[in-house]
Coordinates of C-alpha atoms in Angstrom, one line a residue:
M192 CA -328.3 -96.9 222.1
T193 CA -328.8 -97.7 225.7
V194 CA -331.2 -95.3 227.6
V195 CA -330.3 -94.9 231.3
P196 CA -333.6 -94.7 233.2
Y197 CA -334.0 -91.5 235.2
R198 CA -334.1 -92.0 239.0
A199 CA -335.1 -89.1 241.1
A200 CA -333.7 -88.8 244.7
P201 CA -336.2 -90.5 247.0
D202 CA -336.4 -87.9 249.8
A203 CA -333.4 -85.5 250.1
S204 CA -333.3 -82.6 247.7
P205 CA -329.8 -82.0 246.3
W206 CA -330.4 -78.2 246.6
P207 CA -330.8 -75.7 249.4
H208 CA -334.5 -75.9 250.1
C209 CA -337.0 -73.6 251.6
D210 CA -337.3 -73.4 255.4
V211 CA -341.0 -72.9 255.4
A212 CA -343.0 -75.6 257.2
L213 CA -346.1 -76.8 255.4
P214 CA -349.2 -78.0 257.1
G215 CA -348.7 -81.4 258.7
G216 CA -345.1 -80.7 259.6
V217 CA -343.8 -81.3 256.1
E218 CA -340.9 -79.1 254.9
C219 CA -341.1 -77.3 251.6
R220 CA -338.7 -78.7 249.1
G221 CA -338.6 -75.6 246.9
R222 CA -335.2 -74.2 246.1
R223 CA -334.3 -71.0 248.0
V224 CA -334.2 -67.8 246.1
A225 CA -330.8 -66.2 247.1
P226 CA -330.2 -64.4 249.4
H227 CA -333.5 -65.4 251.0
N228 CA -334.3 -68.6 252.9
A229 CA -337.6 -69.3 251.1
C230 CA -338.5 -70.5 247.7
L231 CA -340.3 -68.2 245.2
A232 CA -343.7 -69.5 246.3
H233 CA -343.0 -68.5 249.9
L234 CA -341.3 -65.2 249.5
S235 CA -343.0 -62.3 251.1
G236 CA -344.8 -60.0 248.7
A237 CA -342.1 -57.3 248.8
D238 CA -339.2 -59.8 248.3
R239 CA -341.0 -61.6 245.4
S240 CA -341.7 -58.3 243.7
A241 CA -338.1 -57.3 244.1
Y242 CA -336.9 -60.6 242.7
L243 CA -339.2 -60.4 239.7
A244 CA -338.2 -56.8 239.1
D245 CA -334.5 -57.8 238.9
L246 CA -335.1 -60.5 236.3
R247 CA -334.2 -59.8 232.7
P248 CA -335.0 -61.8 229.5
G249 CA -332.4 -64.5 229.1
A250 CA -331.8 -65.0 232.9
D251 CA -331.3 -68.5 234.3
L252 CA -334.0 -69.9 236.4
D253 CA -333.6 -72.5 239.2
H254 CA -336.9 -73.2 240.9
R255 CA -336.5 -76.9 241.6
G256 CA -339.1 -78.3 243.9
T257 CA -341.1 -75.1 244.0
C258 CA -344.9 -75.1 244.1
F259 CA -346.4 -72.8 241.4
T260 CA -349.9 -71.4 241.0
E261 CA -351.0 -70.2 237.6
E262 CA -350.7 -66.6 238.8
L263 CA -347.1 -67.1 240.1
L264 CA -346.0 -68.7 236.9
S265 CA -347.5 -66.0 234.8
E266 CA -345.8 -63.3 236.8
L267 CA -342.5 -65.1 236.4
L268 CA -342.8 -65.5 232.6
T269 CA -344.0 -61.9 232.3
A270 CA -340.8 -60.7 234.0
L271 CA -338.8 -62.6 231.3
T272 CA -340.7 -61.4 228.3
E273 CA -338.8 -59.7 225.5
P274 CA -340.4 -56.3 224.7
S275 CA -339.6 -56.7 221.0
S276 CA -340.9 -60.2 220.4
H277 CA -343.4 -60.4 223.3
K278 CA -342.0 -63.9 224.0
P279 CA -340.5 -65.1 227.4
R280 CA -336.8 -65.8 227.1
I281 CA -334.9 -67.9 229.6
G282 CA -331.3 -68.9 229.8
Q283 CA -331.5 -72.3 231.6
A284 CA -334.8 -73.4 233.0
R285 CA -334.6 -75.8 236.0
F286 CA -338.0 -77.0 237.3
E287 CA -337.1 -80.5 238.4
R288 CA -339.7 -81.9 240.9
A289 CA -341.6 -78.6 240.8
T290 CA -345.3 -78.7 241.4
F291 CA -347.9 -76.8 239.3
R292 CA -351.3 -76.6 241.0
G293 CA -353.2 -75.5 238.0
D294 CA -352.0 -75.3 234.3
A295 CA -348.4 -74.9 233.4
R296 CA -348.2 -72.7 230.2
F297 CA -344.9 -72.1 228.6
D298 CA -346.2 -71.3 225.1
L299 CA -343.8 -69.3 222.8
V300 CA -341.1 -69.5 225.5
E301 CA -337.5 -69.3 224.2
I302 CA -334.9 -71.2 226.3
D303 CA -331.3 -70.6 225.4
S304 CA -330.0 -73.6 227.2
D305 CA -331.7 -76.7 228.8
A306 CA -335.3 -77.1 229.9
L307 CA -335.2 -79.5 232.9
F308 CA -338.6 -80.7 234.2
D309 CA -337.7 -84.1 235.5
G310 CA -340.1 -85.3 238.1
A311 CA -342.4 -82.3 237.9
K312 CA -346.1 -82.6 238.7
V313 CA -348.8 -80.6 236.9
A314 CA -352.4 -80.8 238.2
G315 CA -353.9 -79.4 235.1
D316 CA -352.6 -79.0 231.5
I317 CA -349.1 -78.3 230.4
S318 CA -348.3 -76.5 227.2
F319 CA -345.0 -75.7 225.4
N320 CA -346.7 -74.8 222.0
Q321 CA -344.2 -73.1 219.7
A322 CA -341.5 -73.1 222.4
E323 CA -337.8 -73.1 221.3
I324 CA -335.2 -74.9 223.4
S325 CA -331.6 -74.6 222.3
G326 CA -330.3 -77.3 224.6
R327 CA -332.0 -80.4 226.0
A328 CA -335.7 -80.8 226.9
L329 CA -335.9 -83.3 229.8
F330 CA -339.4 -84.3 231.1
R331 CA -338.6 -87.6 232.6
Q332 CA -341.1 -89.0 235.1
V333 CA -343.3 -85.9 234.8
K334 CA -346.9 -86.4 235.9
I335 CA -349.6 -84.4 234.2
G336 CA -353.2 -84.5 235.3
G337 CA -354.7 -82.9 232.2
N338 CA -353.6 -82.5 228.6
A339 CA -350.1 -81.9 227.3
G340 CA -349.4 -79.6 224.3
F341 CA -346.0 -79.5 222.7
D342 CA -347.1 -78.4 219.2
R343 CA -344.4 -77.0 217.0
M344 CA -341.9 -77.1 219.8
K345 CA -338.3 -77.0 218.6
V346 CA -335.5 -78.7 220.5
R347 CA -332.0 -78.3 219.2
R348 CA -330.4 -81.2 221.1
R349 CA -332.6 -84.0 222.5
A350 CA -336.0 -84.4 224.1
V351 CA -336.6 -87.1 226.7
F352 CA -340.0 -87.9 228.1
E353 CA -339.0 -91.2 229.6
R354 CA -341.7 -92.7 232.0
A355 CA -343.8 -89.5 231.7
E356 CA -347.5 -89.9 232.8
I357 CA -350.2 -87.8 231.1
D358 CA -353.7 -88.4 232.1
G359 CA -355.3 -86.6 229.1
N360 CA -354.3 -86.1 225.5
A361 CA -350.8 -85.3 224.4
W362 CA -350.1 -83.2 221.3
F363 CA -346.6 -83.1 219.8
D364 CA -347.7 -82.1 216.3
R365 CA -344.8 -80.7 214.2
M366 CA -342.4 -80.9 217.0
N367 CA -338.8 -80.6 215.8
V368 CA -335.9 -82.3 217.7
G369 CA -332.4 -82.0 216.3
G370 CA -331.1 -85.0 218.3
R371 CA -332.7 -88.0 219.8
A372 CA -336.2 -88.2 221.2
V373 CA -337.0 -90.8 223.9
F374 CA -340.5 -91.6 225.2
D375 CA -339.7 -95.0 226.7
G376 CA -342.2 -96.1 229.3
A377 CA -344.5 -93.1 228.8
K378 CA -348.2 -93.5 229.8
I379 CA -350.8 -91.4 228.1
G380 CA -354.4 -91.8 229.2
R381 CA -356.0 -90.8 226.0
D382 CA -354.6 -89.8 222.5
A383 CA -351.1 -89.0 221.5
C384 CA -350.5 -87.0 218.4
F385 CA -347.1 -86.7 216.7
K386 CA -348.3 -85.5 213.4
G387 CA -345.5 -83.9 211.2
V388 CA -342.7 -84.3 213.8
E389 CA -339.1 -84.0 212.6
I390 CA -336.6 -86.2 214.5
G391 CA -333.0 -85.7 213.5
G392 CA -331.6 -88.5 215.7
Y393 CA -332.7 -91.7 217.3
F394 CA -336.4 -92.0 218.2
S395 CA -337.6 -94.4 220.9
F396 CA -341.2 -95.1 221.9
D397 CA -340.6 -98.4 223.7
Q398 CA -342.9 -99.9 226.4
A399 CA -345.3 -97.0 226.1
D400 CA -348.9 -97.4 227.0
L401 CA -351.7 -95.3 225.5
G402 CA -355.4 -95.5 226.3
G403 CA -356.5 -93.8 223.0
D404 CA -354.9 -93.4 219.6
A405 CA -351.3 -92.9 218.6
R406 CA -350.8 -90.8 215.5
F407 CA -347.4 -90.2 213.7
D408 CA -348.9 -89.0 210.4
R409 CA -346.4 -87.3 208.0
S410 CA -343.6 -87.6 210.6
H411 CA -340.0 -87.7 209.5
F412 CA -337.5 -89.9 211.3
S413 CA -334.0 -89.2 210.1
G414 CA -332.4 -91.7 212.5
S415 CA -333.4 -95.2 213.5
A416 CA -336.7 -95.6 215.2
T417 CA -338.1 -98.2 217.6
F418 CA -341.6 -98.9 218.9
R419 CA -341.1 -102.0 221.0
R420 CA -343.8 -103.3 223.3
L421 CA -346.2 -100.5 222.5
R422 CA -349.7 -100.9 223.7
V423 CA -352.5 -98.8 222.2
G424 CA -356.1 -99.0 223.1
G425 CA -357.3 -97.3 219.9
Q426 CA -355.5 -97.1 216.6
V427 CA -351.9 -96.4 215.5
S428 CA -351.3 -94.4 212.4
F429 CA -348.1 -93.8 210.5
L430 CA -349.9 -92.2 207.5
G431 CA -347.3 -90.7 205.2
A432 CA -344.5 -91.1 207.7
A433 CA -340.9 -91.4 206.4
F434 CA -338.2 -93.6 208.0
E435 CA -334.8 -93.0 206.5
R436 CA -333.0 -95.6 208.6
A437 CA -333.8 -98.9 210.1
A438 CA -337.0 -99.1 212.1
V439 CA -338.4 -101.7 214.5
I440 CA -342.1 -101.5 215.0
G441 CA -343.3 -103.8 217.7
P442 CA -344.1 -106.1 219.2
L443 CA -347.1 -103.8 219.6
V444 CA -350.7 -104.3 220.4
C445 CA -353.3 -102.2 218.7
A446 CA -356.9 -102.8 219.5
R447 CA -358.1 -101.3 216.2
V448 CA -356.3 -100.2 213.0
L449 CA -352.6 -100.0 212.4
T450 CA -352.1 -97.6 209.4
L451 CA -348.9 -97.6 207.3
S452 CA -350.5 -96.1 204.3
E453 CA -348.3 -93.8 202.2
A454 CA -345.4 -94.4 204.6
V455 CA -341.9 -94.7 203.2
F456 CA -339.3 -97.1 204.6
G457 CA -335.9 -96.2 203.2
A458 CA -334.1 -98.9 205.2
A459 CA -334.8 -102.3 206.6
V460 CA -337.9 -102.6 208.9
T461 CA -339.2 -105.3 211.1
M462 CA -342.8 -105.1 212.3
E463 CA -344.5 -107.4 214.9
A464 CA -348.0 -106.4 215.6
A465 CA -351.3 -107.8 217.0
A466 CA -353.9 -105.6 215.5
A467 CA -357.5 -105.9 214.1
T468 CA -356.5 -104.3 210.8
V469 CA -353.3 -103.3 209.1
R470 CA -353.6 -100.8 206.2
C471 CA -350.7 -100.4 203.8
W472 CA -352.2 -98.4 201.0
R473 CA -349.5 -97.0 198.8
T474 CA -346.8 -97.9 201.4
R475 CA -343.3 -97.9 200.0
W476 CA -340.7 -100.4 201.0
S477 CA -337.3 -99.5 199.5
S478 CA -335.4 -102.2 201.5
T479 CA -336.1 -105.5 203.1
A480 CA -339.1 -105.7 205.3
A481 CA -340.6 -108.4 207.5
L482 CA -344.1 -108.2 208.9
R483 CA -345.1 -110.7 211.5
L484 CA -348.7 -110.3 212.4
R485 CA -351.5 -111.6 214.5
Y486 CA -355.3 -111.3 213.9
A487 CA -354.9 -108.6 211.3
A488 CA -356.8 -108.0 208.1
V489 CA -354.0 -106.7 205.8
D490 CA -354.7 -104.4 202.9
L491 CA -351.7 -103.8 200.5
S492 CA -353.5 -101.9 197.8
D493 CA -351.1 -100.1 195.5
A494 CA -348.1 -100.7 197.8
V495 CA -344.7 -100.3 196.3
V496 CA -342.4 -103.3 197.1
E497 CA -338.9 -102.7 195.8
S498 CA -337.2 -105.3 197.9
P499 CA -338.2 -108.6 199.5
L500 CA -341.3 -108.2 201.7
S501 CA -342.5 -111.1 203.8
I502 CA -345.8 -111.2 205.6
A503 CA -346.3 -114.1 208.0
A504 CA -348.9 -115.0 210.5
R505 CA -347.7 -115.7 214.0
S506 CA -349.7 -118.4 215.9
R507 CA -348.6 -117.6 219.4
P508 CA -348.5 -114.3 221.3
F509 CA -345.4 -112.2 221.2
I510 CA -342.9 -112.7 224.0
V511 CA -341.1 -109.7 225.6
D512 CA -338.7 -110.2 228.5
G513 CA -339.9 -113.7 228.9
E514 CA -343.6 -112.8 229.2
E515 CA -346.4 -113.0 226.7
L516 CA -347.7 -109.7 225.6
D517 CA -351.4 -109.1 226.6
E518 CA -353.8 -108.8 223.6
P519 CA -357.1 -107.5 225.0
G520 CA -360.0 -106.9 222.7
L521 CA -358.7 -108.8 219.7
L522 CA -360.6 -111.7 218.1
D523 CA -358.5 -114.6 216.8
A524 CA -359.6 -114.6 213.1
G525 CA -356.2 -115.3 211.7
V526 CA -354.1 -113.1 209.4
R527 CA -356.1 -112.3 206.3
V528 CA -354.8 -110.5 203.2
M529 CA -357.6 -108.4 201.8
S530 CA -356.1 -106.9 198.7
L531 CA -353.0 -107.1 196.5
R532 CA -354.3 -104.7 193.9
G533 CA -351.6 -102.6 192.3
V534 CA -348.8 -104.4 194.1
D535 CA -345.8 -105.7 192.3
A536 CA -345.7 -109.2 193.7
A537 CA -342.3 -110.2 192.4
H538 CA -340.7 -109.7 195.8
L539 CA -343.7 -110.7 197.9
V540 CA -343.8 -113.7 200.2
L541 CA -346.9 -114.7 202.1
T542 CA -346.8 -117.3 204.8
D543 CA -349.7 -118.9 206.7
V544 CA -352.2 -116.3 205.6
D545 CA -355.9 -116.4 204.7
L546 CA -356.5 -115.3 201.1
T547 CA -360.2 -116.1 201.1
D548 CA -361.3 -112.4 200.6
C549 CA -358.2 -111.2 198.8
L550 CA -358.6 -109.1 195.7
F551 CA -356.0 -110.0 193.1
A552 CA -357.2 -108.2 190.0
G553 CA -354.7 -105.5 189.1
T554 CA -351.7 -107.2 190.8
I555 CA -348.4 -106.9 188.8
H556 CA -346.2 -110.0 188.3
L557 CA -348.8 -112.1 190.1
D558 CA -347.1 -115.2 188.5
Q559 CA -344.1 -114.6 190.8
L560 CA -346.0 -114.5 194.0
R561 CA -344.7 -116.9 196.6
L562 CA -347.2 -118.7 199.0
E563 CA -345.6 -120.7 201.8
G564 CA -346.8 -122.5 204.8
R565 CA -350.5 -123.1 205.3
Y566 CA -352.6 -120.7 203.2
T567 CA -356.3 -120.6 202.5
L568 CA -358.0 -119.5 199.3
A569 CA -361.7 -119.0 198.6
V570 CA -363.5 -122.1 197.4
A571 CA -366.5 -122.6 195.2
P572 CA -369.7 -123.6 197.0
S573 CA -370.0 -127.3 197.2
G574 CA -372.9 -129.7 197.1
L575 CA -376.3 -129.3 195.6
R576 CA -377.3 -125.6 195.1
R577 CA -380.1 -123.8 193.4
R578 CA -379.9 -122.1 190.0
G579 CA -383.2 -120.5 189.6
T580 CA -385.8 -123.3 190.0
R581 CA -383.5 -126.2 189.2
P582 CA -380.8 -127.7 191.4
V583 CA -377.1 -127.7 190.4
R584 CA -374.0 -129.2 191.9
W585 CA -370.9 -127.1 192.1
T586 CA -367.6 -128.9 192.2
P587 CA -365.3 -127.8 195.1
R588 CA -362.2 -125.9 193.9
R589 CA -360.1 -122.9 194.8
A590 CA -361.6 -119.7 193.4
L591 CA -361.0 -116.0 193.5
A592 CA -363.0 -113.7 195.7
E593 CA -363.7 -111.7 192.6
E594 CA -365.3 -114.7 190.9
H595 CA -367.6 -115.0 193.9
H596 CA -368.5 -111.4 193.6
W597 CA -369.2 -111.7 189.9
R598 CA -371.4 -114.8 190.2
A599 CA -373.3 -113.4 193.2
A600 CA -374.0 -110.2 191.2
R601 CA -375.5 -112.2 188.3
G602 CA -378.6 -112.8 190.3
W603 CA -379.4 -116.3 189.0
G604 CA -377.2 -119.2 190.0
A605 CA -375.8 -117.1 192.8
D606 CA -376.7 -119.5 195.7
G607 CA -373.6 -120.0 197.9
W608 CA -371.4 -117.3 196.2
M609 CA -370.2 -114.4 198.3
P610 CA -371.4 -111.0 197.3
A611 CA -369.0 -108.1 196.9
P612 CA -368.5 -105.7 199.8
E613 CA -370.5 -102.5 199.7
G614 CA -368.9 -100.1 197.3
E615 CA -366.6 -102.7 195.7
E616 CA -366.5 -102.8 191.9
V617 CA -367.4 -106.2 190.5
Q618 CA -364.8 -107.5 188.0
E619 CA -366.0 -109.1 184.8
P620 CA -364.7 -112.5 183.5
T621 CA -362.5 -110.7 180.9
A622 CA -360.5 -109.1 183.7
L623 CA -360.4 -112.3 185.8
A624 CA -359.2 -114.8 183.2
P625 CA -355.6 -113.3 183.2
V626 CA -355.6 -113.3 187.0
Y627 CA -356.3 -117.0 187.1
R628 CA -353.7 -117.6 184.4
Q629 CA -351.0 -115.9 186.4
L630 CA -351.8 -117.7 189.6
R631 CA -351.8 -121.0 187.6
K632 CA -348.3 -120.2 186.4
A633 CA -347.1 -119.3 189.9
F634 CA -348.3 -122.7 191.2
E635 CA -346.8 -124.5 188.2
D636 CA -343.5 -122.8 188.8
G637 CA -343.7 -124.0 192.4
K638 CA -344.3 -127.6 191.2
H639 CA -347.7 -127.6 192.7
E640 CA -349.7 -129.0 189.8
P641 CA -352.8 -130.0 191.7
G642 CA -353.2 -126.4 193.0
A643 CA -352.5 -125.1 189.5
A644 CA -355.3 -127.2 188.2
D645 CA -357.9 -125.3 190.1
F646 CA -356.7 -122.0 188.7
Y647 CA -356.7 -123.5 185.2
Y648 CA -360.4 -124.4 185.7
G649 CA -361.1 -120.9 186.9
E650 CA -359.3 -119.5 183.9
M651 CA -361.3 -121.6 181.5
E652 CA -364.6 -120.7 183.3
M653 CA -363.8 -117.0 182.9
R654 CA -363.0 -117.5 179.2
R655 CA -366.2 -119.4 178.7
H656 CA -368.2 -116.5 180.1
A657 CA -366.1 -113.6 178.7
D658 CA -367.9 -111.4 176.2
D659 CA -364.7 -110.8 174.1
I660 CA -364.4 -114.5 173.2
P661 CA -365.9 -115.5 169.7
W662 CA -369.2 -117.4 169.8
A663 CA -367.7 -120.6 168.2
E664 CA -364.8 -120.7 170.7
R665 CA -367.2 -120.3 173.6
T666 CA -369.4 -123.1 172.3
L667 CA -366.3 -125.3 172.1
L668 CA -365.4 -124.4 175.7
T669 CA -368.9 -125.1 176.8
A670 CA -368.7 -128.6 175.3
Y671 CA -365.3 -129.1 176.9
W672 CA -366.7 -128.1 180.3
A673 CA -369.8 -130.2 180.0
L674 CA -367.9 -133.4 178.9
S675 CA -364.9 -133.3 181.3
G676 CA -364.7 -130.1 183.3
Y677 CA -361.9 -128.9 181.0
G678 CA -360.1 -132.1 181.4
L679 CA -360.0 -131.8 185.2
R680 CA -363.1 -133.7 186.3
A681 CA -362.4 -137.4 185.9
S682 CA -365.8 -138.4 187.3
R683 CA -367.6 -136.3 184.7
A684 CA -365.6 -137.8 181.9
L685 CA -366.1 -141.3 183.2
G686 CA -369.8 -140.6 183.6
W687 CA -370.1 -139.5 180.0
L688 CA -368.0 -142.5 178.9
M689 CA -370.4 -144.9 180.7
V690 CA -373.4 -143.1 179.1
A691 CA -371.8 -143.4 175.7
M692 CA -370.9 -147.0 176.2
T693 CA -374.3 -147.8 177.4
A694 CA -375.9 -146.1 174.5
T695 CA -373.6 -147.9 172.1
V696 CA -374.4 -151.3 173.6
M697 CA -378.1 -150.6 173.4
A698 CA -377.8 -149.4 169.8
M699 CA -375.8 -152.5 168.9
M700 CA -378.4 -154.8 170.6
L701 CA -381.3 -153.1 168.9
W702 CA -379.9 -152.3 165.4
G703 CA -376.2 -153.1 165.1
L704 CA -376.1 -156.9 165.3
P705 CA -377.6 -158.9 162.5
Q706 CA -380.7 -161.1 163.0
N707 CA -378.5 -164.3 162.7
D708 CA -374.9 -164.9 162.1
P709 CA -374.5 -165.6 158.4
K710 CA -373.5 -169.2 157.4
P711 CA -371.0 -169.6 154.6
T712 CA -372.1 -171.8 151.6
S713 CA -369.7 -173.6 149.1
T714 CA -369.6 -176.0 146.1
G715 CA -367.0 -178.6 145.2
T716 CA -366.3 -182.2 144.2
V717 CA -368.8 -184.7 145.5
A718 CA -368.6 -188.6 145.1
G719 CA -365.8 -188.4 142.7
R720 CA -367.5 -186.1 140.5
S721 CA -365.7 -182.9 139.6
V722 CA -367.7 -179.9 140.9
T723 CA -366.7 -176.3 141.0
M724 CA -367.2 -174.9 144.6
T725 CA -367.4 -171.3 145.7
T726 CA -367.8 -169.8 149.2
D727 CA -370.5 -167.2 149.5
I728 CA -370.9 -165.2 152.7
P729 CA -374.3 -163.5 152.8
G730 CA -374.6 -160.0 154.0
P731 CA -375.9 -159.5 157.5
V732 CA -379.6 -159.2 157.8
N733 CA -381.0 -156.4 159.9
P734 CA -382.8 -157.7 163.0
D735 CA -386.6 -157.6 163.1
G736 CA -389.3 -158.5 165.5
P737 CA -390.1 -156.8 168.8
Y738 CA -387.3 -154.9 170.6
H739 CA -387.6 -157.0 173.7
E740 CA -386.7 -160.1 171.8
R741 CA -383.4 -158.5 170.7
L742 CA -382.3 -157.8 174.3
T743 CA -380.8 -161.2 175.0
T744 CA -377.7 -162.3 176.9
G745 CA -375.9 -163.4 173.8
R746 CA -376.6 -160.1 171.9
F747 CA -375.5 -158.2 175.0
E748 CA -372.1 -160.0 175.2
K749 CA -371.4 -159.4 171.5
S750 CA -372.5 -155.7 171.8
L751 CA -370.2 -155.2 174.9
R752 CA -367.3 -156.7 173.0
V753 CA -367.8 -154.3 170.2
V754 CA -368.1 -151.3 172.5
I755 CA -365.0 -152.1 174.6
N756 CA -362.9 -152.7 171.5
S757 CA -364.1 -149.3 170.1
V758 CA -362.9 -147.5 173.2
I759 CA -359.3 -148.5 172.5
F760 CA -359.5 -147.9 168.8
R761 CA -359.8 -151.5 167.8
S762 CA -362.1 -153.2 165.4
S763 CA -364.3 -155.9 166.9
D764 CA -364.2 -158.1 163.8
Q765 CA -367.9 -158.7 164.4
N766 CA -370.4 -158.9 161.6
L767 CA -372.5 -155.8 161.9
T768 CA -375.4 -154.3 160.1
T769 CA -375.1 -151.0 158.3
A770 CA -376.4 -149.1 161.4
G771 CA -374.0 -151.1 163.6
T772 CA -371.0 -150.2 161.4
Y773 CA -371.7 -146.5 161.7
T774 CA -372.4 -146.8 165.4
E775 CA -369.1 -148.5 165.9
M776 CA -367.3 -145.8 163.9
A777 CA -368.9 -143.1 166.0
S778 CA -368.0 -144.8 169.3
R779 CA -364.4 -145.4 168.1
L780 CA -364.2 -141.6 167.7
T781 CA -365.9 -140.3 170.9
E782 CA -365.3 -142.9 173.6
P783 CA -361.5 -142.9 173.4
V784 CA -361.6 -139.1 173.7
L785 CA -363.7 -139.4 176.9
L786 CA -361.4 -142.0 178.3
G787 CA -358.4 -139.7 177.5
F788 CA -360.2 -136.8 179.4
A789 CA -360.6 -139.0 182.4
V790 CA -356.9 -140.1 182.4
L791 CA -355.9 -136.4 181.9
A792 CA -357.9 -135.3 184.9
I793 CA -356.5 -138.0 187.2
R794 CA -353.0 -137.1 186.1
G795 CA -353.6 -133.4 186.8
R796 CA -354.6 -134.2 190.4
L797 CA -351.7 -136.6 191.1
K798 CA -348.8 -134.9 189.3
R799 CA -346.2 -133.2 191.4

C-alpha cells in the first residue's frame, strides 16, 4: 500500500476564516461560525452562549484553525453531552490546524463520522481515552507539546498519525482500529505504548523516531505490518504480539533490548535490526522467517520453529534510501546466540554467529542444526594452567559453554574455565554427553570431520566424568584418554610410543640380550675317519656385570632393531634371554596399538 503524505496548505485557509486581527497584524485563521464573521474563540459572550445553546448531541463541528483554551473546549463538549450516557457525541469533528493552548481532552467522546485533526497544535496534553470514532481518525502532522493518550480508543475505519510530533509520552493501549493504522514519520519524544492494540487492516510504523521505549505487547495485527527504519532510543517490545499476515520489522535501531518473546508470527516475517539484545523466549514462527542482525545477543530459549528460520549476522550497517542507518550507542560485539534451550533445531540455520556463550542443553534435534559461514564456539583454555598446586596443560578444542560452567564450579582445576552466569543452573556431565554427541553428528553429516572430532572428545570427557557410567568403563576411558586423548591426540600417542620404545630398548640392553651371541658346535668326519657330528646351539646366557658395561653401541643397535620390529608386529629373529623374550612380547602388543592411536588421530584431523 502506498501512503500519500499529508500536505497542509502553506498559508491560505480553504475555509472562510475569522476577520479578527490578532496582535502584530496577523489575521485569525479560525473558521467563522455562521452567520457570524468570527470564529468560536472570538465570538462575543452572548453570541457564543447562543451558539452553544443551539448545539445538540450528534451535531457536526467545524472549527478548523480555531484557537481553543481548556475552558472553551470544555464548554463545547459539555453542550454536546448526552444526558443518558454522560458522554459527548459529535457527528463529524473537524479541527484541522486548530490550536489548543492548554490540554485537549476528548475522553469518552463519541464521533459518528470522521475525527479530523490534521495539522492541529496542542500546547499541553491530548487525550482521546475510550473515545469511539465511527469513521476516520486523522491526526496527520499534529504537534503535541505534552503527552498523548489514546487508550481504548475505537476507530471503525482507519487511523492515521503520519508525521505526528509528540514531545512527551504516547499511550495507545488497547486501541482498536477496524481498518489500517499509519504512523509513518511519527516523532515521539519519550515512550510509545501500543499494548493490546487490535488492528484489523494494514499497520505501518515506518520511519518513526522515538526517544524512549516502544511497546507493542499483546497487540494483534490482523493485516500485514511494517516497521521500516524505526529508531528507538530505549527498548522495543513485541511481547505476546500476534502477526497473522506477513510482517517486515526493520531495518530498525534499538539501543537496548528488542523483545519478541511469546510473539506469534503466522506468516512470513523479515527482521533487520541493530540492537544490543534480542529476546525470543517462547516465540513462535509458523512460517518462514529471516532475522538479519547486528550487535545483538540473541536468546531463543523455548522458541517454537515450525518452518525454516535463519539468523545471520550482518557485517555492515543497514542501508535505507541509499544512506547508512545511524546506530548510536551500540557496541560492535558481533551477533551472539546465548541460548537454544528448548528449541527444535531441525529448521534452524545460523550464519556468521558467535556461539561462545550459547547454552545447548535441552535443544531438540540438535544433530540437525546447520551452521554456516564463520561461526565461533567456546574453546578450552590452552597452555599451562594450574590444577590445585600442580601445573597442567589443556589441549585447545571446541567446547560447550556448559562444560566451562561445570569445570569452573568444581573448584579445583578450574583455572581458565568460564563460570556460569549468576542464577544459571550448572549442567552435569550426564546431561552434557548427549549434547556433544548430537553436535558431533551434525558436523559429521555436514562432512566436517575435524570439527566433529572436538565434539567427540567432549563427549568422551563427559562420559569419563559422568556418575552413571560403571567404574570399570570409566577406568578404561581414563586409560584411553591418558594414552591418546581418545584417539584424537597424535602427539600424546606418539609421546607414549617413544616412551614405550625407549623403555623397551633399555630393557633389552640391560636384560633382554644375552651376554654373548652363542656359537654353534658340531662333530663329523675328520682326516678320513668316520665321526658322527651334531650341531648344538647353546641357550643364551643372561648378561652379568655392571649395568654401564651393558650400555654399548652394539647392544643398542640390536635392541633398537628388536623394538622397531615389534612395533610392526614382526619378530626380530634375535636371540634373546627369557626376560628379553617376554619384553618383546609385551612391546609387540602395546607399541602397535600406540602407533595406531597416532595414525587414527592424524586421520581424524585431516579427513574431509
